Coordinates of C-alpha atoms in Angstrom, one line a residue:
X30 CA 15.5 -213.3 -117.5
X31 CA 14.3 -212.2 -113.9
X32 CA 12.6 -215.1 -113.5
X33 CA 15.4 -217.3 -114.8
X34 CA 17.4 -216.2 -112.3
X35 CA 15.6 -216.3 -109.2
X36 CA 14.6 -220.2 -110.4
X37 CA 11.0 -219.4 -111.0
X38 CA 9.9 -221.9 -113.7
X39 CA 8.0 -220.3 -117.0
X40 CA 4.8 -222.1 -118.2
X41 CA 2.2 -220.9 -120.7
X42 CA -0.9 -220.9 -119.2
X43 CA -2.3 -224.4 -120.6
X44 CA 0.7 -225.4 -119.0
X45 CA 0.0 -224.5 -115.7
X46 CA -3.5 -225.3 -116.1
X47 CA -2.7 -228.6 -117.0
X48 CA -0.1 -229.0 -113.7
X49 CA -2.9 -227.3 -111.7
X50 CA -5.8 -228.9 -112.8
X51 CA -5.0 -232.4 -114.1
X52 CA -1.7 -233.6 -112.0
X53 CA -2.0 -236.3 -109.9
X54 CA -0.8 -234.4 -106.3
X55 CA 1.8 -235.2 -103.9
X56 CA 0.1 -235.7 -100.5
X57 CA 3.6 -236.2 -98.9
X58 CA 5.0 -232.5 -100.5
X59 CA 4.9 -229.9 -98.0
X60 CA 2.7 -227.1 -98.6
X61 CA 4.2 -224.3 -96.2
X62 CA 6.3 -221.6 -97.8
X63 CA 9.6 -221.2 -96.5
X64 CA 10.0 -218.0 -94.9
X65 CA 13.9 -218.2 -96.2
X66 CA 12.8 -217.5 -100.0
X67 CA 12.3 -213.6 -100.8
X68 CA 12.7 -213.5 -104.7
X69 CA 11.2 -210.3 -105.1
X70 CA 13.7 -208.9 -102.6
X71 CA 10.8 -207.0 -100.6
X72 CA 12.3 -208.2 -97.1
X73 CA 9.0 -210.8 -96.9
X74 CA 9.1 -214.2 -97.4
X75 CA 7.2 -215.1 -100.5
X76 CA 3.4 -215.6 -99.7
X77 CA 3.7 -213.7 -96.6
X78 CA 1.7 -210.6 -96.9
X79 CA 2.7 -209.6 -92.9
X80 CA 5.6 -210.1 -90.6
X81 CA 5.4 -208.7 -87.4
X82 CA 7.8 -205.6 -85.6
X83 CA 11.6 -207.1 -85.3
X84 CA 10.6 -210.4 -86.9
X85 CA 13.6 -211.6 -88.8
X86 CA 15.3 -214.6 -90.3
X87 CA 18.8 -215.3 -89.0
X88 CA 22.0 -216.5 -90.8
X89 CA 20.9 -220.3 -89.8
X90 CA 17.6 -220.2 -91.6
X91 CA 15.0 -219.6 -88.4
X92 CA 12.4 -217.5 -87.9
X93 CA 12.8 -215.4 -84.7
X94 CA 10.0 -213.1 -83.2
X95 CA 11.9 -211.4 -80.3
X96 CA 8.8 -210.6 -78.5
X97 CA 4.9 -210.8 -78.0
X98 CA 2.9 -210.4 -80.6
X99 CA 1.9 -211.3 -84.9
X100 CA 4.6 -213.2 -86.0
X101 CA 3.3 -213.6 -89.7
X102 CA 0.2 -214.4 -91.5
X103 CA -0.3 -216.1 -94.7
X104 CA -3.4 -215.2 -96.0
X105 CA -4.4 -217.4 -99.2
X106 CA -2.3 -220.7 -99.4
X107 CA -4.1 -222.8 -101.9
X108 CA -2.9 -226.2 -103.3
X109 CA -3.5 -227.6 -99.8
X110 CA -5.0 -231.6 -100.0
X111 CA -8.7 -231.7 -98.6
X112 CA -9.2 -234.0 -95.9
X113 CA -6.4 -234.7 -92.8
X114 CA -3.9 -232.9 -92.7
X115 CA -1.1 -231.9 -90.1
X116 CA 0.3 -228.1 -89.4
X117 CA 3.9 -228.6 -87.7
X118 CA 6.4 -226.1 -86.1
X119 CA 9.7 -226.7 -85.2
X120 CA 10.0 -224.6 -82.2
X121 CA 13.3 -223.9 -80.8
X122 CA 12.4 -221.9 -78.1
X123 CA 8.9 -219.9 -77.0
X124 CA 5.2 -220.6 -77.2
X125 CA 2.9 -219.7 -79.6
X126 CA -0.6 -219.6 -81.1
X127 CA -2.0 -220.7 -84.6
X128 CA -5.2 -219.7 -86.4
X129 CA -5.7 -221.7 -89.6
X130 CA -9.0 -220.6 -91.4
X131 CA -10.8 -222.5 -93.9
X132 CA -11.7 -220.2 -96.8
X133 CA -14.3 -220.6 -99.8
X134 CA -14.3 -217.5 -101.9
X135 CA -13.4 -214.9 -99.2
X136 CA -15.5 -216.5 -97.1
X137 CA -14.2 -218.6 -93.8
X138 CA -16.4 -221.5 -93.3
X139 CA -14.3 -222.3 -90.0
X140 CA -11.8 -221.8 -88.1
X141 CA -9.1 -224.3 -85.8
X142 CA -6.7 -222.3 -83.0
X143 CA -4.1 -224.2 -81.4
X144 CA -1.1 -223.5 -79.1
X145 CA 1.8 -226.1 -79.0
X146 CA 4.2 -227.1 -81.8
X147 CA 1.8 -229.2 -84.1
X148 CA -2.3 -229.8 -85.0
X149 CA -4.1 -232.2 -87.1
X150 CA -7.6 -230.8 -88.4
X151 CA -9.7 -231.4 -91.6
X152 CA -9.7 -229.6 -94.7
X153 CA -13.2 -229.4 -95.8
X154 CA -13.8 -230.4 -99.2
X155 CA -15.5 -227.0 -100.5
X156 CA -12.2 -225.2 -99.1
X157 CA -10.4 -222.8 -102.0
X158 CA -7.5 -222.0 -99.6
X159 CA -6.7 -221.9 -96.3
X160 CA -5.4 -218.4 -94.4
X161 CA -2.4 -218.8 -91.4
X162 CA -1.4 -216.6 -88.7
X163 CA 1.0 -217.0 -86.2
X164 CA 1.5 -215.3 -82.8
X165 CA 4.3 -214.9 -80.0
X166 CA 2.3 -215.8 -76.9
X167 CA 5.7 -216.3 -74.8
X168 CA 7.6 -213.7 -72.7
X169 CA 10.6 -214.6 -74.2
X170 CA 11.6 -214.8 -78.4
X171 CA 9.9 -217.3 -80.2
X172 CA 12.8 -219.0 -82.5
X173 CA 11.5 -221.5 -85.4
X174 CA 13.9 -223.5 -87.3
X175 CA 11.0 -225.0 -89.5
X176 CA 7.6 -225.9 -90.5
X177 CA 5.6 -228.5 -92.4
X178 CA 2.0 -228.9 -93.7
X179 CA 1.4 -232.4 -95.1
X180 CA -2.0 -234.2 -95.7
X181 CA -2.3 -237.8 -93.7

């Protein structure tokens, strides 16, 4: 019934091996979680394990980290297309810094950091999932009203 009711669809587990395993992907579908679903109500967006001090989400759906510092990490988003693929933020207002980490069964193989609103980098094919962490490098609040991650 929970699940029902917070819209998370039910599949036995051929079924989801089946969607995971044998589905032809949708390179265009955005892989970033939205930090706007909670469904377990624990004040985190959903496949956030870490939000920084006075990070919050306001009434119009953005992300606002009022001062230096983590803003969030995400440490195991799998699904992600190998190959090109580009990390954008929509960034209101303030600067910040990404670290995307290329991961192979807890181990990183490598690493990309970039500052600015958007990065193209290659997903190696050995890759299980990929870890994201975002920082606050401004002095002022750093306000996102989105973000996208989409193979090219």
């Amino acid at each position: 019934a929970w699940c029902h009711e917070k819209k998370i669809p039910v599949r036995t587990q051929s079924q989801w091996a089946k969607l995971l395993y044998y589905s032809k992907t949708d390179p265009a579908q955005n892989m970033f979680p939205p930090w706007t679903a909670d469904r377990d109500d624990n004040k985190r967006p959903d496949g956030y394990t870490k939000i920084g001090k006075n990070v919050s989400v306001n009434a119009q759906g953005e992300l606002v980290a009022p001062e230096q510092g983590d803003v969030f990490h995400i440490p195991m988003l799998g699904g992600v297309e190998k190959g090109k693929n580009t990390l954008q933020f929509q960034v209101k207002s303030g600067s910040l810094r990404c670290t995307v980490a290329f991961v192979k069964r807890f181990k990183t193989l490598n690493t990309v950091i970039f500052t600015g609103s958007e990065k193209t980098f290659e997903v190696p094919a050995e890759a299980d999932y990929i870890a994201i962490t975002l920082r606050n490098t401004g002095d002022s609040p750093l306000v996102l009203t989105g973000a996208s991650l989409k193979q090219q």
